[in-house]
Amino acid sequence: MLDEDRSATAATVSPQQHTRHPGMQPASTLGKLGLAMSTMIASTIRLIRPPQSNKRKRPQHVVSEKSTRTMDAYAAEVRDLLGVSLEPQQLLDMSGKLQLEYRAKLEASEISMLPSYLHTLPTGRETGDFLALDVGGSTFRIALIRLGKDEPGRDGLQVRRIRSFVIGKAIRDLKGRAFFDWMAERIGDMLAEYNHIKGTTDANLQMGLAWSFPIEQTSPRSGKLLAMGKGFCATHGVEGQDLSELIMHSCRARNLNVDMRAIVNDGAATLLSQAYRDPTTRMSLILGTGTNAAVFLPCSALGTGKFGVRPSSWYAAAEHVLVNTEVSMFGRHVFPRTRWDDELNSKHVLPDFQPLEYMITGRYLGEIARLILVEAITTAGLFAGEMPEKLREPYALDTRILAGFQTDTTRTMSKASAAFLDAHALPSQPRLSELHFIREIAQLISRRAAIYLATALHALWAFRMEAEEPQPCKTTHITVACDGTIIEKYPEFRAACQRQLDELCIFSGASKGAVSLAMAPESSLFGAAVAVSCIADD
């Protein structure tokens, strides 16, 4: 979910942007995971923001006198373990194993492969003005969205007005209805702007909400509010109440002529926004600090128990359903891991909970690199055995630094070196060979992540193609709508993932380009608006 700031350059990829949250989970799931997730949140805060000291500590000489390993030997070992030089057939075998995991969780799971209430996709011909709300961990964004290709060259999605509000501590501390009253005040201001634009006094707007926190969804436009985490007090006294009604109660108290029509999570919003532009869109991917994917599947691909209690009218209308896969939870026994992955996993507050996420996302790429560097310093004499004090701290190596090493093509690598030393001071300038070693680590880690991600996406695509039989989908080409700073901005990542997808599709008997990755800009806002247009009156 890299929260809402998507304007960073490739060299400033931040793992704190767009944070992924398990979306639309049933209440029983949150009951089981609530205590663990609370512990994880508190632990994560401590890991990301360790106590600060005004006195900068000197690096310590930590290399073991007993170590006889050279840096060349250690680099060769790193290269061998992270190289992922698997043949296409081996990757296809891994894809096949993932498909079996997907199938099992589509039959029965309370925490993954979760069907939404959305059973239609946009045609691209929907029109109208909508109010889109995007509530994240640190920002509330509200926008006037217009759907409709009323001007040549436009894709039909227009942001007419947008406002962004920081959700600071004072806002997070608002309890119960006070938080939704704060939202309603912002909504009222935007509605007033719309009336000014239109020359009206009481125009009615339908609203869509992208909610980056868990809820127990009870219809396309409603869901029971569950604990939000991240220091929010909004659920105090109202937990379990309908989220849509809470917002509408505050809006009605201010006589706002608005109507909540749709609530979506990030994966659904991303898929819907791109599907409006491109009718071949059937999957979506979020890849930032965390990861998730959504897929449009035949209802027959899911076990009947997955749908819970729904009105008969829903079943009568639904042939397909948009599924929140929580793909981060898959692959524990599929993807090869190194000792650094095992160390990261063993020290995590939720070991084995999201095995794919721990190897491919912005939260963890830098940590894997940090573990490799710490071992290099202590056993192979990297930096002459001098350990930067901060480098000892878990998650202290920002993924942006890795991105900087991959984009610095200068002979001296001066920019990358300066960024590293600014965060992890050393008594002397690293040698050029040491800077090249860090760059190679960054390349190996990101390349492996792209390969693992491509394999997971290929498995989802292959499963969907099989599920569509005996009535194959109308098109053999599938677009994956993408959002998140890693897939968008980490250097060469999306291209590497696309190349691997192409290769896997070819070896599966499909053509090159059968699955294509496409960025879906402003997907939370556009997706919330498009969701409204896809939902007919019940």
XYZ file of C-alpha atoms in Angstrom, residues 10 16-17 21 31 37 84 87 93-94 101 149 159 181 207 241 265 309-310 469 522 537:
22
model
C 13.384 6.014 -9.954
C 7.184 3.506 3.029
C 4.927 4.552 0.154
C -3.166 -3.899 3.628
C -10.107 -12.101 14.934
C -1.013 -7.904 13.366
C 18.268 -17.805 -10.014
C 15.600 -23.022 -16.837
C 7.147 -26.445 -12.680
C 7.125 -23.769 -9.969
C -1.895 -23.696 -4.089
C -14.349 10.364 -23.809
C -9.406 14.347 -12.650
C -17.268 14.124 10.546
C -19.319 8.496 -4.296
C -21.017 -0.735 12.234
C -9.757 -2.265 -2.000
C -24.254 -15.186 2.726
C -25.326 -13.238 -0.345
C -12.808 -23.598 -20.272
C -4.133 7.150 -9.996
C -29.203 -0.417 -8.411
